[in-house]
Short mmCIF file of C-alpha atoms in Angstrom, two decimals:
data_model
loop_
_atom_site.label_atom_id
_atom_site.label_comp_id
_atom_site.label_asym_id
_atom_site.label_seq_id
_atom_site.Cartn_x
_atom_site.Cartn_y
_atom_site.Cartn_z
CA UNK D 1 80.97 127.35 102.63
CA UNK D 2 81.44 124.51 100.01
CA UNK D 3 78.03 123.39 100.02
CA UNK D 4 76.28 127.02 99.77
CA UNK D 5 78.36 127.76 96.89
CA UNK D 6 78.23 124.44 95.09
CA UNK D 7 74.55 124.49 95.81
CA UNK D 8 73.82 127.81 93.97
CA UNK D 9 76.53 126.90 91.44
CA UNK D 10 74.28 123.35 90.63
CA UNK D 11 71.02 125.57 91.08
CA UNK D 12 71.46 128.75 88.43
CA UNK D 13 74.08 127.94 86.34
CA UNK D 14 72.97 128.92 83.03
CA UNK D 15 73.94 126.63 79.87
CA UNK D 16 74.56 129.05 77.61
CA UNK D 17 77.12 130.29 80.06
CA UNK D 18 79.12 127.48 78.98
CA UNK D 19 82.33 127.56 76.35
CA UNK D 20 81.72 125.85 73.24
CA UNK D 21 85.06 123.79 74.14
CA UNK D 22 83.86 122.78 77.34
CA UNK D 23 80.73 121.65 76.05
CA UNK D 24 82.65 119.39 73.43
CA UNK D 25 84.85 118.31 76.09
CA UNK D 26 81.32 117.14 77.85
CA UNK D 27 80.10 115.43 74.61
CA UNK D 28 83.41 113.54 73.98
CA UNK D 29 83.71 112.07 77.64
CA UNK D 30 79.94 111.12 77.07
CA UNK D 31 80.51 109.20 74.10
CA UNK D 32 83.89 107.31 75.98
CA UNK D 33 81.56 106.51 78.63
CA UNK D 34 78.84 104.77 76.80
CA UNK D 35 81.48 103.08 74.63
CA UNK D 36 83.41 101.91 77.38
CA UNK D 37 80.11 100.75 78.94
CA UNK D 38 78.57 98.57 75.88
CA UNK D 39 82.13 97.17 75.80
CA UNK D 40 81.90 96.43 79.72
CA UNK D 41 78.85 94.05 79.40
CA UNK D 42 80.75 90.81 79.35
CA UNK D 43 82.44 91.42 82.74
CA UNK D 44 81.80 89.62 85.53
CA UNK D 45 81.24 92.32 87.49
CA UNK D 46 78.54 94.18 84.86
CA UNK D 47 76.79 90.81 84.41
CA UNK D 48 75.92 90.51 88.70
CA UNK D 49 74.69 93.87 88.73
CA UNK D 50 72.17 93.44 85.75
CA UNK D 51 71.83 89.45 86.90
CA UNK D 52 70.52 91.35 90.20
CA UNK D 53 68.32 94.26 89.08
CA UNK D 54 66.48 91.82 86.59
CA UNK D 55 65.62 89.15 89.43
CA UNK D 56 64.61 92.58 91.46
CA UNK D 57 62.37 93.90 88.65
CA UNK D 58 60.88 97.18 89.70
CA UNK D 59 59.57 100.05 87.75
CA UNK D 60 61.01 100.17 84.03
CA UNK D 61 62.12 103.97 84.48
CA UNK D 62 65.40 103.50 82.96
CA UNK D 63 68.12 101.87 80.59
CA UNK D 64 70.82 99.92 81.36
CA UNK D 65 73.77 98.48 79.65
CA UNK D 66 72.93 94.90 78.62
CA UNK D 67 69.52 95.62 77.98
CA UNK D 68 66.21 96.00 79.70
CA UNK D 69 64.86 99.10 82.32
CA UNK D 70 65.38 99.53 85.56
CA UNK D 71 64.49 101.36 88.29
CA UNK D 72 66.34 104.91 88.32
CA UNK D 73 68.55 104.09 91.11
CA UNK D 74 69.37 100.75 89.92
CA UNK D 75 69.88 101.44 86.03
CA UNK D 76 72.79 103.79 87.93
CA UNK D 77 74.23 101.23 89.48
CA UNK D 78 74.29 98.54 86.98
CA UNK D 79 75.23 101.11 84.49
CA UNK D 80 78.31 103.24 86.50
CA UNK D 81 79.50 99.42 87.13
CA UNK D 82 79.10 98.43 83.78
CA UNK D 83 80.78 101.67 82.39
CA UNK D 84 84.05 101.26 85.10
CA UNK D 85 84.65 97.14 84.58
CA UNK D 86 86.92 97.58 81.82
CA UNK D 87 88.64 100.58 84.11
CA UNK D 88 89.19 102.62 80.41
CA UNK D 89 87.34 105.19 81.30
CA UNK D 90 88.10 109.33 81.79
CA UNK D 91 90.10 110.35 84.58
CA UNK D 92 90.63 113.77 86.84
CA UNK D 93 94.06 113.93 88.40
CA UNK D 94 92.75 117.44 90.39
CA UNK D 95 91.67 114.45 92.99
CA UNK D 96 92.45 111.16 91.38
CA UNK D 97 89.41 109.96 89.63
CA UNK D 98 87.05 109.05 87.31
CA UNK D 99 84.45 111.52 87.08
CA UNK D 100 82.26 110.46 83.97
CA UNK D 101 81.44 106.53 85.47
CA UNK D 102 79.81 108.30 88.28
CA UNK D 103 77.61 111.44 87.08
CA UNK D 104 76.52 110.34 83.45
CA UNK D 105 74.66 107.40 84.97
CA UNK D 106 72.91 109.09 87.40
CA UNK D 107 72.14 111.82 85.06
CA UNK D 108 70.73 109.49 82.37
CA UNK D 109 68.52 107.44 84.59
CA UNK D 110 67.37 110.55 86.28
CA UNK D 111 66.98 112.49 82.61
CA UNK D 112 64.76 108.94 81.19
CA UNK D 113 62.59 108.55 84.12
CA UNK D 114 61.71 112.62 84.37
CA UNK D 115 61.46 113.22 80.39
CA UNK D 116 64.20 115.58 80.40
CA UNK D 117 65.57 116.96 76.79
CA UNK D 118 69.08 115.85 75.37
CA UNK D 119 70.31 119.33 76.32
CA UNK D 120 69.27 119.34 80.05
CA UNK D 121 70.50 116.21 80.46
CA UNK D 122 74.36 117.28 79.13
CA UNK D 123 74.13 120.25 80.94
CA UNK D 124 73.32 118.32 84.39
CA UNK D 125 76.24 116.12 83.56
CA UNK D 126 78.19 118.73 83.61
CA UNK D 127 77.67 120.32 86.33
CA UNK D 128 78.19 117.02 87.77
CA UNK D 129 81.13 116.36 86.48
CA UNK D 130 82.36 120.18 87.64
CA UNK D 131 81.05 119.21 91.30
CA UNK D 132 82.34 115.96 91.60
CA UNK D 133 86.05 117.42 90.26
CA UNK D 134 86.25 120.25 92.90
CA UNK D 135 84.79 118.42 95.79
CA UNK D 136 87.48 116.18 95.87
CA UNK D 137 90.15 118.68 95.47
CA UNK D 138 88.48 120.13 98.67
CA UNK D 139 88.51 116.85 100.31
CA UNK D 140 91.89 116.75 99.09
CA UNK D 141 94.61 113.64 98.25
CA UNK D 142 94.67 112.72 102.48
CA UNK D 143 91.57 111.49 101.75
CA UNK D 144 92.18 109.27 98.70
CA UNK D 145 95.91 108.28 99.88
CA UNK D 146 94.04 107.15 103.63
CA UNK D 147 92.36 104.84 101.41
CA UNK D 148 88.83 106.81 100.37
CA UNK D 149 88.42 105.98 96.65
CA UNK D 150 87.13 109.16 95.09
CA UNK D 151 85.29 107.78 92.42
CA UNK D 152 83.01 106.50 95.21
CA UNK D 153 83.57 109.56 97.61
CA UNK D 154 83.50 112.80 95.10
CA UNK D 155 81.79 110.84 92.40
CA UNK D 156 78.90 110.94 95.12
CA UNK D 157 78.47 114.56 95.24
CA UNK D 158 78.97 114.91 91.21
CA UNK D 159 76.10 112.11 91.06
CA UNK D 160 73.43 114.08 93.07
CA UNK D 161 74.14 117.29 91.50
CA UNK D 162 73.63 116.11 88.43
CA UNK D 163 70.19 114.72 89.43
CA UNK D 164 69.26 117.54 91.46
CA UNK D 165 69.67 119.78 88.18
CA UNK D 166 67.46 117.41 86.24
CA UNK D 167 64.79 117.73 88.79
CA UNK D 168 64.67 121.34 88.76
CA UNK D 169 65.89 121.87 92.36
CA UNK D 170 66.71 125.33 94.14
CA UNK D 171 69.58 126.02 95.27
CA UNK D 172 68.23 125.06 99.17
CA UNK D 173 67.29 121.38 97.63
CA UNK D 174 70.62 121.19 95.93
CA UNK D 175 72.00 121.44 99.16
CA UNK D 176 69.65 119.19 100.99
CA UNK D 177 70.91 116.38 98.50
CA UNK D 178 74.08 116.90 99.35
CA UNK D 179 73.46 116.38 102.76
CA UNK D 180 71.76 112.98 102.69
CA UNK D 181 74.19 112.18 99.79
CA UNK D 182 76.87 112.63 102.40
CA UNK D 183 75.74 109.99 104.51
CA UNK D 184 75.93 107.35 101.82
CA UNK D 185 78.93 108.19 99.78
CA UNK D 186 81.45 105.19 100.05
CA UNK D 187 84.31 103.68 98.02
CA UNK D 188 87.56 102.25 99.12
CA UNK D 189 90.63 101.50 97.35
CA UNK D 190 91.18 98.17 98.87
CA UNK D 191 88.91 97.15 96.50
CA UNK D 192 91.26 98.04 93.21
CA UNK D 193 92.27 94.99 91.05
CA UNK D 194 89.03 93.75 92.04
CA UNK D 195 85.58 93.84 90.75
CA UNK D 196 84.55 95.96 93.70
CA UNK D 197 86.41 98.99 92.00
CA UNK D 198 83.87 99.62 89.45
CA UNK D 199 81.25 98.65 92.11
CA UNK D 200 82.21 102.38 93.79
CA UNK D 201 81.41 103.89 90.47
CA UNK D 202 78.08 102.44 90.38
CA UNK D 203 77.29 102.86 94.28
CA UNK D 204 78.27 106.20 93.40
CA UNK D 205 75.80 107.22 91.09
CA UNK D 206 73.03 105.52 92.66
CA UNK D 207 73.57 107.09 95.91
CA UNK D 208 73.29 110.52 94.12
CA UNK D 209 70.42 109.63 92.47
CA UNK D 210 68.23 108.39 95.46
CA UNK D 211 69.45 111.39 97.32
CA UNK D 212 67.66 113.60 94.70
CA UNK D 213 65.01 111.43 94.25
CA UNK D 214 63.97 111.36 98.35
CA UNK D 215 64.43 115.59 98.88
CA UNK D 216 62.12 115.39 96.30
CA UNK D 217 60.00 113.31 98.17
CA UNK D 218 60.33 115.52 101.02
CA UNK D 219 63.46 113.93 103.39
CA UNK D 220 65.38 116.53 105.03
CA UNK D 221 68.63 115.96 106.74
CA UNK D 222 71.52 118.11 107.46
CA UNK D 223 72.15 120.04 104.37
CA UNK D 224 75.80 120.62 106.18
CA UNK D 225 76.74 116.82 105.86
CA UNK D 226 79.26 117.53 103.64
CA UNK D 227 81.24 119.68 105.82
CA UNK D 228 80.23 119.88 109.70
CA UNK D 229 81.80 118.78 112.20
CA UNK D 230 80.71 115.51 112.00
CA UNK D 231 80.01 115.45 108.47
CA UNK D 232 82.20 114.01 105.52
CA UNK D 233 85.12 115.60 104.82
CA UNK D 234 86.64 116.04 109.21
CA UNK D 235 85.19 112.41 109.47
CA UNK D 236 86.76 111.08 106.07
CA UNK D 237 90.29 112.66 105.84
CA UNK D 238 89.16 115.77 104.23
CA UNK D 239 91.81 118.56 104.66
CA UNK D 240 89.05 120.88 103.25
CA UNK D 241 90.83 122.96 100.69
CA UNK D 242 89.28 125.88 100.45
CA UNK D 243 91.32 126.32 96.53
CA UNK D 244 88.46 123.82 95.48
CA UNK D 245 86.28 126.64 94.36
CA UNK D 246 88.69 129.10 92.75
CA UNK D 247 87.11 130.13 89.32
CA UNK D 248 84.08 128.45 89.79
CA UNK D 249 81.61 129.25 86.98
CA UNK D 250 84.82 130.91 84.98
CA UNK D 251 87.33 127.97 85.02
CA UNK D 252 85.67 124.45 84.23
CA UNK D 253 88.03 122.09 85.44
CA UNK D 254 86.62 119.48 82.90
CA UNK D 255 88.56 121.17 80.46
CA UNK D 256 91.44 119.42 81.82
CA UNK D 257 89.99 115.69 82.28
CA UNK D 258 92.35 113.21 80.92
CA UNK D 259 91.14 110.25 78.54
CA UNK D 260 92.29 106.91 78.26
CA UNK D 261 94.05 105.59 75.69
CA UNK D 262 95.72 102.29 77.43
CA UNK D 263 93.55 99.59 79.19
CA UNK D 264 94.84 99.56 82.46
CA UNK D 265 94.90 102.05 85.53
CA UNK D 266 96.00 105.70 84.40
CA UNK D 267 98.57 106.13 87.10
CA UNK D 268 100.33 103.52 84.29
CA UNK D 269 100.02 105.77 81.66
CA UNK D 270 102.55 108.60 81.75
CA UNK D 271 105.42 105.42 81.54
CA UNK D 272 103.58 103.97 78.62
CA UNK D 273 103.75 106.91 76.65
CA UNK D 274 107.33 107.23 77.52
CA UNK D 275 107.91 103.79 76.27
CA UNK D 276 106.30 104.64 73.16
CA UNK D 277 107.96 107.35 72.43
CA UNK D 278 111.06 105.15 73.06
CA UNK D 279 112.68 103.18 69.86
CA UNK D 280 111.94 99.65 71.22
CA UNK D 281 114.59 97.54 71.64
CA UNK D 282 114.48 93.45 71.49
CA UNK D 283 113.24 91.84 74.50
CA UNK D 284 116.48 89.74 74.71
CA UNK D 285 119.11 92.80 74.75
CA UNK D 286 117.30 94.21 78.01
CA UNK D 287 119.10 93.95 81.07
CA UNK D 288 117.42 95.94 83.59
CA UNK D 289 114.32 98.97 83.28
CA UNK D 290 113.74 101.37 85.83
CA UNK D 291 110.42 103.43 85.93
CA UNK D 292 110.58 106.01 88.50
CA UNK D 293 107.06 107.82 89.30
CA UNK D 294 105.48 109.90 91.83
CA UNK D 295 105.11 107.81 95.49
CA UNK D 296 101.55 108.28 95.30
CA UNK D 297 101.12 105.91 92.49
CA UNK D 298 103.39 102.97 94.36
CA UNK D 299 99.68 102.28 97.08
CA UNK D 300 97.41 102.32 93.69
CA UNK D 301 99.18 100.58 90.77
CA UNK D 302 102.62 98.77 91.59
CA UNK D 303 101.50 95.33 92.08
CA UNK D 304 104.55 93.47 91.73
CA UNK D 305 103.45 90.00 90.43
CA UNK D 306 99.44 89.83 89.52
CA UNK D 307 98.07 86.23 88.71
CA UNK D 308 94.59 87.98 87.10
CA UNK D 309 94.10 90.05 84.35
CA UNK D 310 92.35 92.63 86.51
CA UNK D 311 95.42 92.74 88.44
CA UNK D 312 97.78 93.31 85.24
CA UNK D 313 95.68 96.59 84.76
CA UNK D 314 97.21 98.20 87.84
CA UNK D 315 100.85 96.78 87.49
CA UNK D 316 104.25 99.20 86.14
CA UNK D 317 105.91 95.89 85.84
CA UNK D 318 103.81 93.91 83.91
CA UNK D 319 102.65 96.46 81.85
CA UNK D 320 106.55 97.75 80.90
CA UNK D 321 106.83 94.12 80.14
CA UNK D 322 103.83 94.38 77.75
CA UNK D 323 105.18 97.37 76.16
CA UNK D 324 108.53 96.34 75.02
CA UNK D 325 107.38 92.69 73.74
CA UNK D 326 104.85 94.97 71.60
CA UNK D 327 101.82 93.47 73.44
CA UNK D 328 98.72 96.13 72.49
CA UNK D 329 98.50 97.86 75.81
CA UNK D 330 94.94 99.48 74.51
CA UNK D 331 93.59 96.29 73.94
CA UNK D 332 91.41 94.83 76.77
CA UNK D 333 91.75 91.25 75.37
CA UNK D 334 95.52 91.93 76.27
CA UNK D 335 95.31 92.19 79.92
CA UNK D 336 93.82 88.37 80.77
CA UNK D 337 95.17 85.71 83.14
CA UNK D 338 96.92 83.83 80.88
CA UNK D 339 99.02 87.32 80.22
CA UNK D 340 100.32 87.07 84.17
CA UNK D 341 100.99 83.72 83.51
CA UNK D 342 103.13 83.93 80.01
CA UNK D 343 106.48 83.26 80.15
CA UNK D 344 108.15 86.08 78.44
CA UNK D 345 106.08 88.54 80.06
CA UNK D 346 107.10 87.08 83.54
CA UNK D 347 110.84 87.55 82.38
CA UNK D 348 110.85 90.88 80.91
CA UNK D 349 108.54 91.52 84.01
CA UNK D 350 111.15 90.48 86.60
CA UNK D 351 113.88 93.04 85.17
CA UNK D 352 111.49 96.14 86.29
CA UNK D 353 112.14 97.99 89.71
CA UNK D 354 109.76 101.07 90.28
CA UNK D 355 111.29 103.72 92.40
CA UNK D 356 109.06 106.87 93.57
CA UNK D 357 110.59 110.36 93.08
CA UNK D 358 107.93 113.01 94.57
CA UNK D 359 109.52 115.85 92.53
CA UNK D 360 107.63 114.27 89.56
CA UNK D 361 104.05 115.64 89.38
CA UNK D 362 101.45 112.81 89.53
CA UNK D 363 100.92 112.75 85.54
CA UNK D 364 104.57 112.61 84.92
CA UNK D 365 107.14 109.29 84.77
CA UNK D 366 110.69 108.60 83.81
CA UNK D 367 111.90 105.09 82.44
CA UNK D 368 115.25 104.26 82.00
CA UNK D 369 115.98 100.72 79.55
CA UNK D 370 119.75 99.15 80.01
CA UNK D 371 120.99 97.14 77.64
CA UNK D 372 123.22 94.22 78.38
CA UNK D 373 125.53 96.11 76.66
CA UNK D 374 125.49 98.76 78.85
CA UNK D 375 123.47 100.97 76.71
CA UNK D 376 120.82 102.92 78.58
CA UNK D 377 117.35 104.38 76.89
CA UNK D 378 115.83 107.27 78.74
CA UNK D 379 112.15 108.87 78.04
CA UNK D 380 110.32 111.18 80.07
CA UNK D 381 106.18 111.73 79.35
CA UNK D 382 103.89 114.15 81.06
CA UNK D 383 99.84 113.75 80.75
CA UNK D 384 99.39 117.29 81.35
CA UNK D 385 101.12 118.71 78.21
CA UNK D 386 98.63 120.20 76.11
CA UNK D 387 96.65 118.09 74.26
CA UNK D 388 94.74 119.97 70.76
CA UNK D 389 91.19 119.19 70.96
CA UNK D 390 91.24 117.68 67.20
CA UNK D 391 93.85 115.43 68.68
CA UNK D 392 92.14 114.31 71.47
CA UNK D 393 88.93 113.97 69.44
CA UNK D 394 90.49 111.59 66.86
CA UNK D 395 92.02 109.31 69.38
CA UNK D 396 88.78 109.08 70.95
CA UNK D 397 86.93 108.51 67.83
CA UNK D 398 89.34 105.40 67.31
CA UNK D 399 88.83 104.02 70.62
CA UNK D 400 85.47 104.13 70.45
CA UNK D 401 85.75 102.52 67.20
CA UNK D 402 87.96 99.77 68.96
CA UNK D 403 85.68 99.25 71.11
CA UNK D 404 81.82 99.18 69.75
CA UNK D 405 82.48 99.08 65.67
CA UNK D 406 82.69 101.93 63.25
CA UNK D 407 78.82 102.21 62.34
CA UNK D 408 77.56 102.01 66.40
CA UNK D 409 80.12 104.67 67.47
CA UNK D 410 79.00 107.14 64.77
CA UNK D 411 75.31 106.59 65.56
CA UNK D 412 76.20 107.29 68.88
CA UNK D 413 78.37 109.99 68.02
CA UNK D 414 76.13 111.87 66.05
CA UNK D 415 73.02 111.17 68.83
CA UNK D 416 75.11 113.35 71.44
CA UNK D 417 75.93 116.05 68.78
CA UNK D 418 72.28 116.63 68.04
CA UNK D 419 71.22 115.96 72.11
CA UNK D 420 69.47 113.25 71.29
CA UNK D 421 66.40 112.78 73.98
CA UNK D 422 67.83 110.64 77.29
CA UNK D 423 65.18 107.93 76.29
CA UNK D 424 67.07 107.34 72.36
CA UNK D 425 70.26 107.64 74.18
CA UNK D 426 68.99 104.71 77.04
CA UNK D 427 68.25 102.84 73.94
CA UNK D 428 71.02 102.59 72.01
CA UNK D 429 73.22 101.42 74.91
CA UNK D 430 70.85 98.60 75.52
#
């Protein structure tokens, strides 16, 4: 059973059981998250959230983005929001997404408002991260292509784990929060290009976190809700993959998260990084492009003509467009209204057909550029070819840099390195 062995896994999982890489893995996803977050404050969706938890008040248990304390379940909502508005955030492709807007919130608040230490509270994340990842390869990709936005769905699960580890639960709790976090996990993809997207991130990790926080209070409900017959997965698509816990507590899936390094949706990014690999030619001598992906990606991130900026972010077209007039596709200034509305970009735009091709994995794409003079430019990219750590770490570094200033991402940097208590970390996002 899923639950009994995800339970115990959450429960006893010891964290100096953990690789050294995997626990650097943990602390660079942290540090994208709580950049991408302090850069998220200015979006519309972000400013409701906070707007509404300040005119709310309630207990000042912990921090959120933007300033000011919350209560726990409602710093994790304003703050898995805040963290998801700019949709530049880490990604899973095991079950399509984004693992770290969901579980670091709800470990933070939960961490701040019980005193935890720096370590328990990376170690909770996690496992959190590990749970969310493998429950939704159990649920498996009927469930996200029927419309069931995993963020919102699996982030759920990874949420409450994480908070069940920070509040010390057995493995019999752990599994009692996954029950009544069953009945509340939610998220649908209708709501991508939209500001209710990052909304599922932050439902996400609030559910998990009142979950925890009422077992401890005492609530019982079915501690099966993930799984009976009745229960999430046969009532949500779930095709219950029972693959989801090979190498559990050996393999850590989060070894194999995927960062971003382009503001826009990551089903985009395979074809950006074939077009930069590509020698760019001049806008005027292209006649046609062709980006041909898997036929998942054609439901999540093929709108064909976006008038918003939050709808450029999940558009092949406009973002091909972008690439070959040089536009700076990791800049989130870049992706505006005014972008769907320029003139060359609508013209370079209009030459793109996306074709699906299901014997390309799901991190792989194919663009072909012809020339008007019949001259064609072909590049292939794959997200899953091995990435070195060091890599991965300096890209990150520079993003982070990009996105909060040199001196605020090395304070921040350096705070996670040491485990810096929950409450400094809650502070310096503020």
């Amino acid at each position: 059973m899923i639950t009994e062995k995800l339970a115990a896994f959450v429960a006893d999982f010891p964290a100096e059981a953990v690789p050294e890489d995997t626990r650097h893995m943990l602390r660079l996803s942290m540090l994208d998250w709580a950049a991408c977050g302090i850069a998220g404050v200015r979006e519309p969706v972000a400013q409701a959230c906070h707007a509404l938890a300040v005119e709310e008040g309630g207990a000042a248990q912990a921090s959120m983005f933007g300033g000011g304390q919350a209560p726990a379940r409602t710093a994790a909502l304003v703050n898995g929001a805040t963290s998801h508005a700019l949709d530049y955030d880490d990604t899973h492709f095991a079950h399509i997404g984004h693992p770290s807007v969901a579980v670091f919130p709800a470990a933070l608040a939960v961490a701040e408002r019980s005193g935890a230490a720096g370590a328990a509270l990376q170690h909770a994340a996690l496992l959190g991260i590990e749970v969310s990842i493998r429950v939704g390869v159990w649920l498996g990709r009927d469930h996200y292509q029927h419309g069931f936005h995993q963020t919102g769905t699996a982030g759920a699960f990874g949420a409450a784990a994480a908070a069940a580890r920070l509040l010390g639960f057995d493995a019999a709790q752990v599994a009692a929060t996954f029950g009544l976090v069953a009945t509340r996990a939610s998220g649908l993809k209708a709501q991508f290009g939209t500001m209710g997207k990052p909304f599922n991130a932050g439902i996400a990790a609030s559910n998990g976190v009142e979950a925890a926080l009422l077992v401890a209070q005492g609530m019982a409900g079915n501690p099966m809700g993930l799984e009976a017959a009745q229960g999430f997965g046969p009532t949500h698509r779930g095709v219950e993959n029972l693959d989801a816990l090979d190498g559990l507590s050996q393999t850590w899936l989060m070894d194999s998260i995927s960062h971003k390094f382009h503001a826009c949706c990551h089903g985009l990014h395979a074809t950006l990084e074939a077009l930069g690999g590509m020698n760019r030619p001049a806008a005027a001598d292209v006649a046609s492009v062709e980006v041909t992906t898997h036929p998942r990606w054609m439901s999540v991130c093929n709108q064909p003509a976006p008038t918003e900026g939050l709808g450029a972010k999940f558009s092949y077209r406009v973002v091909v467009a972008m690439a070959l007039l040089g536009r700076d596709t990791a800049a989130l200034a870049s992706y505006s209204d005014a972008l769907c509305a320029d003139a060359e970009v609508v013209a370079l735009r209009d030459l793109v057909t996306v074709v699906e091709d299901p014997t390309l994995s799901e991190m792989q794409a194919r663009v072909r550029v012809t020339l008007t003079d019949g001259t064609c430019l072909d590049a292939f990219h794959d997200l899953d070819a091995p990435v070195l750590l060091v890599d991965r770490e300096d890209r990150l570094h520079s993003k982070a840099v990009a996105l909060v200033g040199a001196e605020r991402q090395q304070a921040l940097w350096e705070m996670i390195c040491t485990t810096g208590m929950p409450t400094q970390i809650g502070a310096a996002l503020r």
